CSV table of C-alpha atoms in Angstrom, one decimal:
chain,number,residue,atom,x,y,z
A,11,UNK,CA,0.0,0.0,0.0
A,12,UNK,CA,2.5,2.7,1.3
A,13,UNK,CA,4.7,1.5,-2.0
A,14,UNK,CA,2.0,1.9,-3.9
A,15,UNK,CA,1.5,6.1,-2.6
A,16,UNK,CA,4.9,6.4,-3.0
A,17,UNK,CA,5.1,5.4,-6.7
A,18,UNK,CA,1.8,8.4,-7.1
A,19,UNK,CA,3.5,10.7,-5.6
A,20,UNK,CA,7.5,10.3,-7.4
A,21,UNK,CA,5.1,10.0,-10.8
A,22,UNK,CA,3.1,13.3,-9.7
A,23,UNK,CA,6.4,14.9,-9.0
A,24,UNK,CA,8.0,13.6,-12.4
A,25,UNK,CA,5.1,14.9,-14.4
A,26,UNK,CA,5.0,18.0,-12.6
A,27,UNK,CA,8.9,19.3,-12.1
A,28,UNK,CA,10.5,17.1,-14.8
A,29,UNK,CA,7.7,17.1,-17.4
A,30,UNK,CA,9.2,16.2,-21.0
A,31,UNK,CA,7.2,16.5,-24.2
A,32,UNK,CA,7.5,15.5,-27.4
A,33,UNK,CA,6.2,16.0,-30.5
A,34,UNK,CA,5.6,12.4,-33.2
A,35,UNK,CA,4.7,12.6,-36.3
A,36,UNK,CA,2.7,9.5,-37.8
A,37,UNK,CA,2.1,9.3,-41.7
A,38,UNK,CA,1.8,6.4,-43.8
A,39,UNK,CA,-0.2,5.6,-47.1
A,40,UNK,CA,-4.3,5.0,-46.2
A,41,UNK,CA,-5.2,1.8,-44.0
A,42,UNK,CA,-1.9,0.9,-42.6
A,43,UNK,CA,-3.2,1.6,-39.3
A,44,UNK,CA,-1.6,4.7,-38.1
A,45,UNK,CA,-5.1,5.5,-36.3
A,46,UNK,CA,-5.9,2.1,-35.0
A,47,UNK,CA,-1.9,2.2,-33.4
A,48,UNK,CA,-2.4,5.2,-31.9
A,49,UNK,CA,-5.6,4.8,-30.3
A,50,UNK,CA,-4.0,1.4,-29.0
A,51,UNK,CA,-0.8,3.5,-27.5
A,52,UNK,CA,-2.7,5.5,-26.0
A,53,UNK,CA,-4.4,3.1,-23.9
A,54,UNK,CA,-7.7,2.8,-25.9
A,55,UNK,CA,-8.8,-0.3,-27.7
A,56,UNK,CA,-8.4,-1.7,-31.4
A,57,UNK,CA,-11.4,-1.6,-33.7
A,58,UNK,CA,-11.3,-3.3,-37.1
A,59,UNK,CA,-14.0,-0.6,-38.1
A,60,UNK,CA,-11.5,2.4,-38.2
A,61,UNK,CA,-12.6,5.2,-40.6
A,62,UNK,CA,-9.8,7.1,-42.8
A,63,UNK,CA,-8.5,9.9,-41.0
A,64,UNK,CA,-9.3,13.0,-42.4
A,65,UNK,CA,-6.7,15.7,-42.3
A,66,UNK,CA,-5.3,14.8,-38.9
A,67,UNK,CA,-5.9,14.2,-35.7
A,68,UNK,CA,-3.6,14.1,-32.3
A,69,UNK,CA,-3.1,12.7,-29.1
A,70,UNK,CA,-1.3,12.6,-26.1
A,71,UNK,CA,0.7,9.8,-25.0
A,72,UNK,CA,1.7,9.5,-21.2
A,73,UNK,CA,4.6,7.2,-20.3
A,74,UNK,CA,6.3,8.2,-17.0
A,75,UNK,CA,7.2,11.9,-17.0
A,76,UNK,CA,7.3,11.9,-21.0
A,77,UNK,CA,4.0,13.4,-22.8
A,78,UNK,CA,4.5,12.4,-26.3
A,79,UNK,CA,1.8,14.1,-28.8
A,80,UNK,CA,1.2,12.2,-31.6
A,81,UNK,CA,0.1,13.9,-34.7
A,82,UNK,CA,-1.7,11.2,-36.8
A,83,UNK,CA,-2.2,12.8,-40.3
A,84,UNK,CA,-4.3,11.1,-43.2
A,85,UNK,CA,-2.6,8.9,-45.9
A,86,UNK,CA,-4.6,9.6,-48.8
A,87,UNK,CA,-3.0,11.1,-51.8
A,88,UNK,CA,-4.4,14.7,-51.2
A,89,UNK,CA,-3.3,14.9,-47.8
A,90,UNK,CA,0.4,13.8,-48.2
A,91,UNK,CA,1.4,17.2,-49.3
A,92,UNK,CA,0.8,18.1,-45.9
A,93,UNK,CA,3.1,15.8,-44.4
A,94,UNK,CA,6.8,17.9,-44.8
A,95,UNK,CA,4.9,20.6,-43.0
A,96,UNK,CA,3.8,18.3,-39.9
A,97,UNK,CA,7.2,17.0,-39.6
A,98,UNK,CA,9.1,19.9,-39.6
A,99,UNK,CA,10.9,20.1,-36.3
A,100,UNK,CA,9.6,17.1,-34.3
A,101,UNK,CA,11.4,14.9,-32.1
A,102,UNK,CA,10.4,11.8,-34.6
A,103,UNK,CA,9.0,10.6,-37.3
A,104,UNK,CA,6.9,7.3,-37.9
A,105,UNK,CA,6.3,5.7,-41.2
A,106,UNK,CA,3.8,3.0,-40.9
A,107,UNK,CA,3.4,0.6,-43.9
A,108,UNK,CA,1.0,-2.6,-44.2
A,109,UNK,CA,3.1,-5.5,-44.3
A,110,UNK,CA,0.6,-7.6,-45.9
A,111,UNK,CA,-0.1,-5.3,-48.8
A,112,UNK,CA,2.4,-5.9,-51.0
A,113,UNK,CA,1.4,-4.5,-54.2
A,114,UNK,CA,1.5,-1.0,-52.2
A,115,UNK,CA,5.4,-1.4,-51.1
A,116,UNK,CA,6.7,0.8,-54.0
A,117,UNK,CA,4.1,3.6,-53.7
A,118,UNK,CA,5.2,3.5,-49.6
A,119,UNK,CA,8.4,3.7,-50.4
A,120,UNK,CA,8.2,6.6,-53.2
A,121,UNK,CA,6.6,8.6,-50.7
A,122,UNK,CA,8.8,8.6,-48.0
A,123,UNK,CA,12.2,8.7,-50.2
A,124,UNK,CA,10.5,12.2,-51.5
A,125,UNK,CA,9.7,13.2,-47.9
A,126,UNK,CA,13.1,12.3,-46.8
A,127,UNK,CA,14.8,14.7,-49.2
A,128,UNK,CA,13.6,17.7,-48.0
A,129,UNK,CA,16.4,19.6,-46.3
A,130,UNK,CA,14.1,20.7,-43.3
A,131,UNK,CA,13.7,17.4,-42.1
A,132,UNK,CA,17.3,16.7,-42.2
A,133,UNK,CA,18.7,14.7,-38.4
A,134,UNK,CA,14.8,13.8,-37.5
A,135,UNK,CA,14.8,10.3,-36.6
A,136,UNK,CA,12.7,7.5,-38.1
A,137,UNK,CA,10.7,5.0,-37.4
A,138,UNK,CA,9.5,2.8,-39.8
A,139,UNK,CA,6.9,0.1,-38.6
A,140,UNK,CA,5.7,-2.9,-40.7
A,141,UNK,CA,2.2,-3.2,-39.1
A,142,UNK,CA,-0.1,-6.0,-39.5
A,143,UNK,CA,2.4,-8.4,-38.8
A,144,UNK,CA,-0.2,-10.7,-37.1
A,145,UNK,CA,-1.2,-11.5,-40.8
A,146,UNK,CA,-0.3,-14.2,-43.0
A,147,UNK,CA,1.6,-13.7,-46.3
A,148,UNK,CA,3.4,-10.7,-44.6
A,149,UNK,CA,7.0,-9.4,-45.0
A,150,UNK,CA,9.5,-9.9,-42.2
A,151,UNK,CA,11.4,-7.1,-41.4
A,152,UNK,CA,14.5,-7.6,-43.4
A,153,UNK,CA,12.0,-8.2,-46.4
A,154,UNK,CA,10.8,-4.4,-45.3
A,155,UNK,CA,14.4,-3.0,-45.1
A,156,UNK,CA,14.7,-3.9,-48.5
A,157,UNK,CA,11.8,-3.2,-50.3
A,158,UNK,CA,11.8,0.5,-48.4
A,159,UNK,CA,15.3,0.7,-49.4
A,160,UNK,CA,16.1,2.3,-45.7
A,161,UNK,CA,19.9,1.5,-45.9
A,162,UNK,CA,20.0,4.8,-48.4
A,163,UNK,CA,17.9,7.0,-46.3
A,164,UNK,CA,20.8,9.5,-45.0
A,165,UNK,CA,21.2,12.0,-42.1
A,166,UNK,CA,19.6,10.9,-39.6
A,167,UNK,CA,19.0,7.7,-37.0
A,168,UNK,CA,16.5,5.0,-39.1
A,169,UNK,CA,15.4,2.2,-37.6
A,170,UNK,CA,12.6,-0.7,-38.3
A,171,UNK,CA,10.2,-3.0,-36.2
A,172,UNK,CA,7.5,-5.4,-37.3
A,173,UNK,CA,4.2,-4.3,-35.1
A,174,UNK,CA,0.6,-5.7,-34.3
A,175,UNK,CA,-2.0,-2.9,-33.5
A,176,UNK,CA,-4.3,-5.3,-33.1
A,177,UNK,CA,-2.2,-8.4,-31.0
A,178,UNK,CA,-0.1,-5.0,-29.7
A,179,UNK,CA,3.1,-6.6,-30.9
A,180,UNK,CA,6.5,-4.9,-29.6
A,181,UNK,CA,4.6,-1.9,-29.2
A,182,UNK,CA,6.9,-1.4,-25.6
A,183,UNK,CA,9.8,-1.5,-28.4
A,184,UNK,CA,8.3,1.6,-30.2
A,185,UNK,CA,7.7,3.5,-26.9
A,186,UNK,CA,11.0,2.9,-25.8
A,187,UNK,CA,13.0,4.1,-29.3
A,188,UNK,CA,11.0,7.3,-28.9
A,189,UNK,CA,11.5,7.8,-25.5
A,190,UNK,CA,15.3,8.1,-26.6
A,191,UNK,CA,14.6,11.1,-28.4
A,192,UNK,CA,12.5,12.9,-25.7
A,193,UNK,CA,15.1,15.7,-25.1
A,194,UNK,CA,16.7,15.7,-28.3
């Protein structure tokens, strides 16, 4: 019990005096789930009936004494020119792709080779996540690697998971690689 106040209290006093936030930027083509991830992160529950977000939408993220505030933005052709913009100077940047829609793999990678060559974005970190990996006739994610051609994304710290909205597969693993960059 008294271990249990204590813990309230030293996460009060985190939150309060030692209060970190930071700003993620999730984009991805339509359906691979940025939405249904986020609402999972943030401690609400998967839905297969997800609608297409529209525009954008954000939310917070508490781990510990770190808020991170999550801009999901739509993945639709017309809203992908708004992408630069809404990852111009964040902490990091997510790129979710649908591992088990192959025949989408070049358009995913077109888009964020062109998003990565805009000098703004230049040192912002990213994370690319292969969702859906609780589906068969999926890529692993050395398959992923290679057909996003990361190895030649320059400047900046790249790295890759497989993820599972829906099983919520190594989504500690994603929380933790953008906790490193909370005070970057």
């Amino acid at each position: 019990m008294a271990a249990g106040l204590f813990r309230k209290v030293y996460d009060w006093l985190l939150r309060t005096f030692w209060a970190t936030e930071m700003d993620v930027t999730m984009i991805g083509l339509q359906n691979a789930g940025k939405t249904s991830l986020l609402r999972v992160l943030s401690g609400g529950e998967f839905t297969l009936d997800s609608i297409p977000t529209v525009g954008f939408n954000m939310k917070r993220v508490q781990r510990g004494h770190v808020t991170l505030k999550c801009w999901d933005l739509g993945g639709q052709p017309r809203f992908r020119i708004m992408w630069e913009r809404y990852c111009r100077g964040v902490n990091a940047i997510v790129f979710i792709v649908d591992i088990a829609d192959i025949a989408l793999l070049p358009m995913a990678r077109e888009e964020l080779h062109a998003l990565m060559e805009h000098e703004n974005l230049e040192g912002i970190p990213l994370l690319v996540l292969g969702n859906k990996s609780d589906l068969p006739d999926k890529l692993s994610v050395d398959e992923l690697i290679d057909a996003m051609d990361l190895k030649n994304i320059a400047h900046r710290e790249v790295s890759c998971y497989g993820i599972s909205a829906k099983e919520e597969t190594n989504l500690d693993a994603v929380l933790q690689w953008l906790l490193k960059f909370a005070n970057r």
